[in-house]
Amino acid sequence: MPYWRLSTFYLFFFASLGALLPYWALYLDALGFSAADIGELMALIMATKIVAPNVWGWIADHTGRRIAIVRIASFCATVAFAGVFFGSSYWWLALVMMGFSFFWNASLPQFEATTLNYLGAHAHRYSRIRLWGSIGFICTVAGLGPLLDRHGVTLLPPVLLVLFAGIWLASLAVPERDAPPFDGHHEPILNVLKRPDVIALLVVCFLMQASHGPYYTFYSIYLQEHGYSRSVIGQLWALGVIAEVGVFLVMPRLLPWFGLRGLLLSGLVLASLRWVLVGWYVDAMPLLIAAQLLHAASFGLFHATAIQLIHRNFVGRHQGRGQALYSSLSFGAGGAVGALYSGYLWESGGATLTFMVAACISAAAFLVAWIRVRG
C-alpha cells in the first residue's frame, strides 16, 4: 500500500482547506463585502459539492479510473482559481469560486474511495492515513495567521494557488487502484438509497454539516470582532484540528469499545455543546479552548464513523457514488445551507442566535441518528 503517497495527497488537500476555511471570509471582509455577501460567496463553494462529486463519481464508477479523475480535477481547479488575480467584484469572484470549487470538490470523494480500496479489510486504519490531512491543515492555519498579520490578507490568494498545485502534483504519484470484487447479487443503487437506515444516515450527515455553517463561515470574523489577532485565530483553528488528529490516532481502539453508532451519536451530542460554548462564551478563553477541543468530536469522530458507514452501505462499483453522495449531501448541500442561513441570521439576529440555531440543528441530527441509524 502506498502509504506516504496517499498521505501526501491528504496533506496538500487539507492544507488548502486550512488556508481557505479560516481566512477566505477574512479576505472577502477586507474587500468590503457584507455578511450576507460573504455567506453567499462561501455557500457557492459548498453548493458545487452538491453537483460535482456526483458527476465525477458517475464517471469514475463507469470508467474505473478514479485517480485519473482526481488528476484532471485537481489540475483544472488550479487553473480556475488563478482567475482570482484578475478581478475582485462580487460577480467575478462568484464565477471564479464556482469554477474552481466544481473541480476541487470532485477530487476528494474519489480519492477517499481509492484509499479505502487500498485498505480493503483494514478500513479501520483509514484514520492513520487521513490524519496527515489534519497535520497539513494545522501547519497551514497556524503558520498563515502570523503571515497575514504581518503582510495582510492579500497574501492569501497566491498561497492558495501554490497549495492547489501541490494537490495536483501529489495526485500524479498515486497509482490507480481497482475496486475489490463484490460477491453476490449487485444491488441497484436506487435500492440502496431507498433503505430507511441509509436515508437517515444521509439526513444526519446533511444536518451535521449545516450546523457547522456559522463556524466555517464566520468564526474567524467573530473572533476578529472580539479583539483576537489573526495569529490567535489561526492558533484556535489549529487547536481544533490537533484534537481531531488525536481522535484519528485512537479510532482503531475506540471502535471495538463503542462501535460506529455509539461514536456517531457521541459526536452529535458534543457538537451541540460546542456551538453553545462558542455562541455564549467567546470572551472566555478557557471555554473557547474547550469548544475548539470538541472539534475532535464534531468533526473527527463524526467523519471517521460516517465515512465507514457509507463505505459499508455502498459496495462494489457504487463506492465512488456513495462517497460522492456523502460529500454532496453533507459538505455540499449541508455546507451551503449552513453558510446561507448563518449569513442572513448573522446580520439580523447576531452571533449568539446563529450559534444557538446551529446547536439545535445538531441536536435534531442526534434524534434522527438515535431513532434510525444502525451501526
Coordinates of C-alpha atoms in Angstrom, one line a residue:
M1 CA 0.0 0.0 0.0
P2 CA 1.5 3.4 -1.0
Y3 CA 1.0 4.9 2.5
W4 CA 3.1 8.0 2.0
R5 CA 1.8 8.8 -1.4
L6 CA -1.8 8.6 -0.2
S7 CA -0.9 10.6 2.9
T8 CA 0.8 13.4 0.8
F9 CA -2.4 14.0 -1.1
Y10 CA -4.4 14.4 2.1
L11 CA -1.6 16.7 3.4
F12 CA -1.9 19.1 0.5
F13 CA -5.7 18.9 0.1
F14 CA -6.4 19.8 3.7
A15 CA -3.6 22.3 3.8
S16 CA -5.5 24.2 1.1
L17 CA -8.6 23.8 3.3
G18 CA -6.7 25.2 6.2
A19 CA -6.0 28.4 4.2
L20 CA -9.5 28.6 2.6
L21 CA -11.9 27.9 5.5
P22 CA -10.4 30.1 8.3
Y23 CA -9.1 33.0 6.1
W24 CA -11.1 33.3 2.9
A25 CA -14.0 35.0 4.8
L26 CA -11.5 37.5 6.2
Y27 CA -10.2 38.1 2.7
L28 CA -13.8 38.8 1.5
D29 CA -14.4 41.0 4.5
A30 CA -11.3 43.0 3.7
L31 CA -12.6 43.6 0.2
G32 CA -15.7 45.3 1.8
F33 CA -18.4 42.6 1.3
S34 CA -21.3 42.4 3.8
A35 CA -22.1 39.4 6.0
A36 CA -24.8 38.3 3.6
D37 CA -22.5 38.6 0.6
I38 CA -19.8 36.6 2.4
G39 CA -22.4 33.9 3.3
E40 CA -23.5 33.7 -0.3
L41 CA -20.0 33.5 -1.7
M42 CA -18.9 30.9 0.8
A43 CA -22.1 29.0 0.1
L44 CA -21.1 28.7 -3.6
I45 CA -18.0 26.7 -2.6
M46 CA -20.2 24.3 -0.8
A47 CA -23.0 24.3 -3.3
T48 CA -20.8 22.9 -6.1
K49 CA -20.3 19.9 -3.9
I50 CA -23.9 19.0 -4.5
V51 CA -23.3 18.5 -8.2
A52 CA -19.6 18.0 -8.8
P53 CA -18.9 14.8 -6.7
N54 CA -21.9 13.1 -8.3
V55 CA -21.0 14.0 -11.8
W56 CA -17.4 12.9 -11.4
G57 CA -18.4 9.9 -9.2
W58 CA -20.7 8.6 -12.0
I59 CA -17.8 8.9 -14.5
A60 CA -15.3 7.2 -12.1
D61 CA -17.7 4.3 -11.4
H62 CA -18.3 3.7 -15.1
T63 CA -14.7 4.0 -16.2
G64 CA -12.9 2.7 -13.1
R65 CA -10.3 5.5 -13.5
R66 CA -10.7 7.2 -10.1
I67 CA -7.1 8.6 -9.9
A68 CA -7.3 9.9 -13.5
I69 CA -10.4 11.8 -12.4
V70 CA -8.6 13.2 -9.4
R71 CA -5.6 14.3 -11.5
I72 CA -7.8 16.1 -14.1
A73 CA -10.0 17.7 -11.5
S74 CA -7.0 18.9 -9.4
F75 CA -5.3 20.5 -12.4
C76 CA -8.5 22.3 -13.6
A77 CA -9.1 23.6 -10.1
T78 CA -5.6 25.1 -10.0
V79 CA -6.2 26.8 -13.4
A80 CA -9.7 28.1 -12.5
F81 CA -8.6 29.5 -9.1
A82 CA -5.9 31.7 -10.9
G83 CA -8.9 33.8 -12.1
V84 CA -9.0 35.4 -8.6
F85 CA -6.0 37.5 -9.6
F86 CA -8.0 39.2 -12.5
G87 CA -10.8 40.8 -10.5
S88 CA -12.5 41.4 -7.2
S89 CA -16.1 42.2 -7.9
Y90 CA -18.9 40.1 -6.4
W91 CA -19.9 38.5 -9.6
W92 CA -16.4 37.8 -10.8
L93 CA -15.4 36.2 -7.5
A94 CA -18.7 34.2 -7.6
L95 CA -17.7 32.9 -11.1
V96 CA -14.2 32.0 -10.0
M97 CA -15.3 30.3 -6.8
M98 CA -17.9 28.3 -8.7
G99 CA -15.4 27.3 -11.3
F100 CA -12.5 26.2 -9.1
S101 CA -14.7 24.5 -6.5
F102 CA -16.5 22.5 -9.1
F103 CA -13.2 20.7 -9.8
W104 CA -11.7 21.0 -6.3
N105 CA -14.7 19.3 -4.8
A106 CA -14.6 16.5 -7.3
S107 CA -11.3 15.0 -6.3
L108 CA -11.6 14.1 -2.6
P109 CA -14.6 11.6 -2.8
Q110 CA -12.8 9.6 -5.5
F111 CA -9.5 9.7 -3.5
E112 CA -11.4 8.5 -0.4
A113 CA -12.8 5.6 -2.3
T114 CA -9.3 4.8 -3.7
T115 CA -7.8 4.9 -0.2
L116 CA -10.5 2.6 1.2
N117 CA -9.9 0.2 -1.7
Y118 CA -6.2 0.1 -0.8
L119 CA -7.1 -0.6 2.8
G120 CA -9.6 -3.4 2.0
A121 CA -10.5 -5.3 5.1
H122 CA -8.4 -2.9 7.2
A123 CA -10.7 0.1 6.8
H124 CA -10.2 0.8 10.5
R125 CA -6.7 2.1 9.6
Y126 CA -8.1 4.9 7.4
S127 CA -7.7 7.4 10.2
R128 CA -3.9 6.8 10.3
I129 CA -3.7 8.0 6.7
R130 CA -6.3 10.7 7.0
L131 CA -4.5 12.3 10.0
W132 CA -1.9 13.7 7.6
G133 CA -4.6 15.8 6.1
S134 CA -5.2 17.2 9.6
I135 CA -1.5 17.8 10.0
G136 CA -1.5 19.8 6.7
F137 CA -4.5 21.8 8.0
I138 CA -2.7 22.6 11.3
C139 CA 0.5 23.7 9.6
T140 CA -1.2 26.0 7.2
V141 CA -3.7 27.5 9.6
A142 CA -1.1 28.1 12.4
G143 CA 1.6 29.3 10.1
L144 CA -0.6 31.5 7.9
G145 CA -2.1 33.6 10.7
P146 CA 1.1 35.4 11.7
L147 CA 2.0 35.9 8.0
L148 CA -1.4 37.6 7.3
D149 CA -0.9 39.7 10.4
R150 CA 2.4 40.9 9.0
H151 CA 1.7 41.1 5.3
G152 CA -2.0 41.4 5.0
V153 CA -4.7 39.2 3.6
T154 CA -3.6 39.9 0.0
L155 CA -1.0 37.1 0.6
L156 CA -3.8 34.5 0.8
P157 CA -4.6 34.0 -3.0
P158 CA -1.0 33.2 -4.0
V159 CA -0.6 30.8 -1.0
L160 CA -3.8 29.0 -2.1
L161 CA -2.7 28.7 -5.7
V162 CA 0.5 27.0 -4.6
L163 CA -1.4 24.6 -2.4
F164 CA -3.9 23.7 -5.2
A165 CA -0.9 23.0 -7.5
G166 CA 0.5 20.8 -4.7
I167 CA -2.7 18.7 -4.7
W168 CA -2.3 18.1 -8.4
L169 CA 1.3 17.1 -8.1
A170 CA 0.6 14.7 -5.2
S171 CA -2.1 13.0 -7.3
L172 CA 0.4 12.2 -10.0
A173 CA 2.3 10.0 -7.6
V174 CA -0.6 7.7 -6.6
P175 CA -1.2 4.6 -8.8
E176 CA -4.7 3.6 -9.9
R177 CA -6.5 1.0 -7.7
D178 CA -9.4 -1.0 -8.8
A179 CA -12.4 -1.6 -6.6
P180 CA -12.4 -5.1 -5.0
P181 CA -14.8 -7.6 -6.5
F182 CA -18.2 -7.8 -4.8
D183 CA -19.6 -11.3 -4.2
G184 CA -23.3 -11.9 -4.7
H185 CA -26.1 -10.0 -6.4
H186 CA -25.2 -6.5 -7.4
E187 CA -27.9 -4.4 -5.8
P188 CA -29.0 -1.3 -7.9
I189 CA -28.0 2.0 -6.2
L190 CA -31.6 3.1 -6.1
N191 CA -32.4 0.2 -3.8
V192 CA -29.6 1.2 -1.5
L193 CA -30.9 4.8 -1.4
K194 CA -34.5 3.6 -0.6
R195 CA -33.4 1.8 2.6
P196 CA -34.6 3.8 5.7
D197 CA -31.2 3.5 7.5
V198 CA -29.3 4.8 4.5
I199 CA -31.8 7.7 4.1
A200 CA -31.4 8.5 7.9
L201 CA -27.6 8.4 7.7
L202 CA -27.6 10.9 4.7
V203 CA -30.0 13.2 6.5
V204 CA -27.8 13.1 9.7
C205 CA -24.7 14.0 7.6
F206 CA -26.6 16.9 6.0
L207 CA -27.8 18.3 9.3
M208 CA -24.4 17.9 11.0
Q209 CA -22.6 19.9 8.3
A210 CA -25.4 22.5 8.2
S211 CA -24.8 23.0 11.9
H212 CA -21.1 23.8 11.1
G213 CA -22.2 26.7 8.8
P214 CA -21.6 29.6 11.3
Y215 CA -18.3 28.1 12.3
Y216 CA -16.8 27.6 8.8
T217 CA -18.2 30.9 7.5
F218 CA -18.0 33.4 10.4
Y219 CA -15.8 32.0 13.2
S220 CA -12.7 34.0 12.2
I221 CA -14.7 37.2 11.7
Y222 CA -16.4 36.6 15.0
L223 CA -13.1 36.3 16.8
Q224 CA -11.6 39.3 15.0
E225 CA -14.6 41.4 16.1
H226 CA -13.9 40.4 19.7
G227 CA -10.3 41.6 19.5
Y228 CA -8.4 38.4 18.7
S229 CA -5.5 38.8 16.3
R230 CA -5.1 36.6 13.2
S231 CA -2.3 34.8 14.9
V232 CA -4.6 33.8 17.8
I233 CA -7.4 33.0 15.4
G234 CA -5.0 30.6 13.5
Q235 CA -3.9 29.0 16.7
L236 CA -7.5 28.3 17.8
W237 CA -8.3 26.8 14.4
A238 CA -5.1 24.7 14.7
L239 CA -6.0 23.5 18.2
G240 CA -9.3 22.1 17.0
V241 CA -7.6 20.1 14.3
I242 CA -4.9 18.9 16.7
A243 CA -7.7 17.5 18.8
E244 CA -9.1 15.9 15.6
V245 CA -5.7 14.2 14.9
G246 CA -5.8 12.8 18.4
V247 CA -9.1 11.2 17.6
F248 CA -7.9 9.7 14.3
L249 CA -4.9 8.2 16.2
V250 CA -7.1 6.4 18.8
M251 CA -10.0 5.5 16.5
P252 CA -8.8 1.9 16.0
R253 CA -9.1 1.5 19.8
L254 CA -12.4 3.3 20.2
L255 CA -14.3 1.3 17.6
P256 CA -14.2 -2.1 19.3
W257 CA -15.4 -0.5 22.6
F258 CA -18.2 1.9 21.3
G259 CA -19.0 0.8 17.8
L260 CA -19.7 3.1 14.8
R261 CA -23.2 4.1 16.0
G262 CA -22.0 4.9 19.5
L263 CA -19.2 7.2 18.2
L264 CA -21.6 8.8 15.7
L265 CA -24.1 9.7 18.5
S266 CA -21.3 11.0 20.7
G267 CA -20.1 13.3 18.0
L268 CA -23.6 14.8 17.5
V269 CA -24.2 15.4 21.2
L270 CA -20.8 17.1 21.7
A271 CA -21.4 19.2 18.6
S272 CA -24.4 20.8 20.2
L273 CA -22.4 21.6 23.3
R274 CA -19.6 23.1 21.2
W275 CA -21.9 25.6 19.5
V276 CA -23.5 26.6 22.8
L277 CA -20.0 27.4 24.2
V278 CA -18.9 29.3 21.1
G279 CA -22.2 31.3 21.0
W280 CA -22.2 32.4 24.6
Y281 CA -18.6 32.4 25.8
V282 CA -16.5 34.0 23.0
D283 CA -14.7 36.3 25.5
A284 CA -13.9 33.5 28.0
M285 CA -10.7 31.9 26.5
P286 CA -10.8 28.7 28.6
L287 CA -14.3 27.9 27.4
L288 CA -13.3 28.9 23.8
I289 CA -10.4 26.5 24.1
A290 CA -12.7 23.8 25.4
A291 CA -15.1 24.4 22.4
Q292 CA -12.2 24.0 20.0
L293 CA -11.1 20.7 21.6
L294 CA -14.6 19.5 20.9
H295 CA -13.7 19.6 17.2
A296 CA -12.3 16.2 17.9
A297 CA -15.9 15.0 18.3
S298 CA -18.0 17.3 16.0
F299 CA -15.7 16.6 13.0
G300 CA -13.2 13.9 13.9
L301 CA -15.4 11.3 15.5
F302 CA -18.3 12.1 13.1
H303 CA -16.4 12.0 9.9
A304 CA -14.3 8.9 10.7
T305 CA -17.5 6.9 11.5
A306 CA -19.8 8.4 8.8
I307 CA -17.3 7.6 6.0
Q308 CA -17.0 4.0 7.1
L309 CA -20.8 3.6 7.4
I310 CA -21.1 5.0 3.8
H311 CA -18.4 2.6 2.6
R312 CA -20.3 -0.4 4.2
N313 CA -23.6 0.6 2.6
F314 CA -22.3 1.4 -0.9
V315 CA -20.3 -1.6 -2.1
G316 CA -18.6 -2.7 -5.3
R317 CA -19.0 -0.3 -8.2
H318 CA -21.2 2.0 -6.1
Q319 CA -18.3 3.1 -3.9
G320 CA -17.5 6.2 -5.9
R321 CA -21.1 7.4 -5.9
G322 CA -21.5 6.5 -2.3
Q323 CA -18.6 8.8 -1.2
A324 CA -19.9 11.4 -3.7
L325 CA -23.3 11.4 -2.1
Y326 CA -21.8 11.7 1.3
S327 CA -19.7 14.7 0.1
S328 CA -22.5 16.4 -1.9
L329 CA -25.3 16.0 0.7
S330 CA -23.2 16.8 3.8
F331 CA -20.4 19.2 2.8
G332 CA -22.2 20.3 -0.3
A333 CA -25.9 20.8 0.5
G334 CA -25.4 20.9 4.3
G335 CA -22.5 23.3 4.0
A336 CA -24.3 25.6 1.5
V337 CA -27.4 25.8 3.7
G338 CA -25.2 26.4 6.7
A339 CA -23.4 29.2 5.1
L340 CA -26.6 30.8 3.8
Y341 CA -28.6 30.7 7.0
S342 CA -25.6 31.9 9.0
G343 CA -25.1 34.9 6.7
Y344 CA -28.7 36.0 7.0
L345 CA -29.0 35.3 10.7
W346 CA -25.7 37.0 11.5
E347 CA -27.0 40.2 10.0
S348 CA -30.5 40.1 11.5
G349 CA -30.0 38.3 14.9
G350 CA -26.3 38.3 15.7
A351 CA -23.7 35.7 16.5
T352 CA -25.2 34.1 19.6
L353 CA -28.6 33.4 18.0
T354 CA -26.8 32.0 14.9
F355 CA -24.8 29.5 17.0
M356 CA -27.9 28.5 19.0
V357 CA -29.6 27.6 15.8
A358 CA -26.6 25.5 14.9
A359 CA -26.8 23.7 18.3
C360 CA -30.5 22.9 17.6
I361 CA -29.7 21.5 14.2
S362 CA -27.0 19.1 15.5
A363 CA -29.5 18.1 18.3
A364 CA -32.0 17.3 15.6
A365 CA -29.4 15.2 13.8
F366 CA -28.8 13.3 17.0
L367 CA -32.5 12.4 17.3
V368 CA -32.6 11.1 13.7
A369 CA -29.5 9.0 14.3
W370 CA -30.8 7.7 17.6
I371 CA -34.0 6.5 16.0
R372 CA -33.0 5.3 12.6
V373 CA -29.2 4.9 12.0
R374 CA -27.8 1.4 12.6
G375 CA -24.2 0.6 13.4

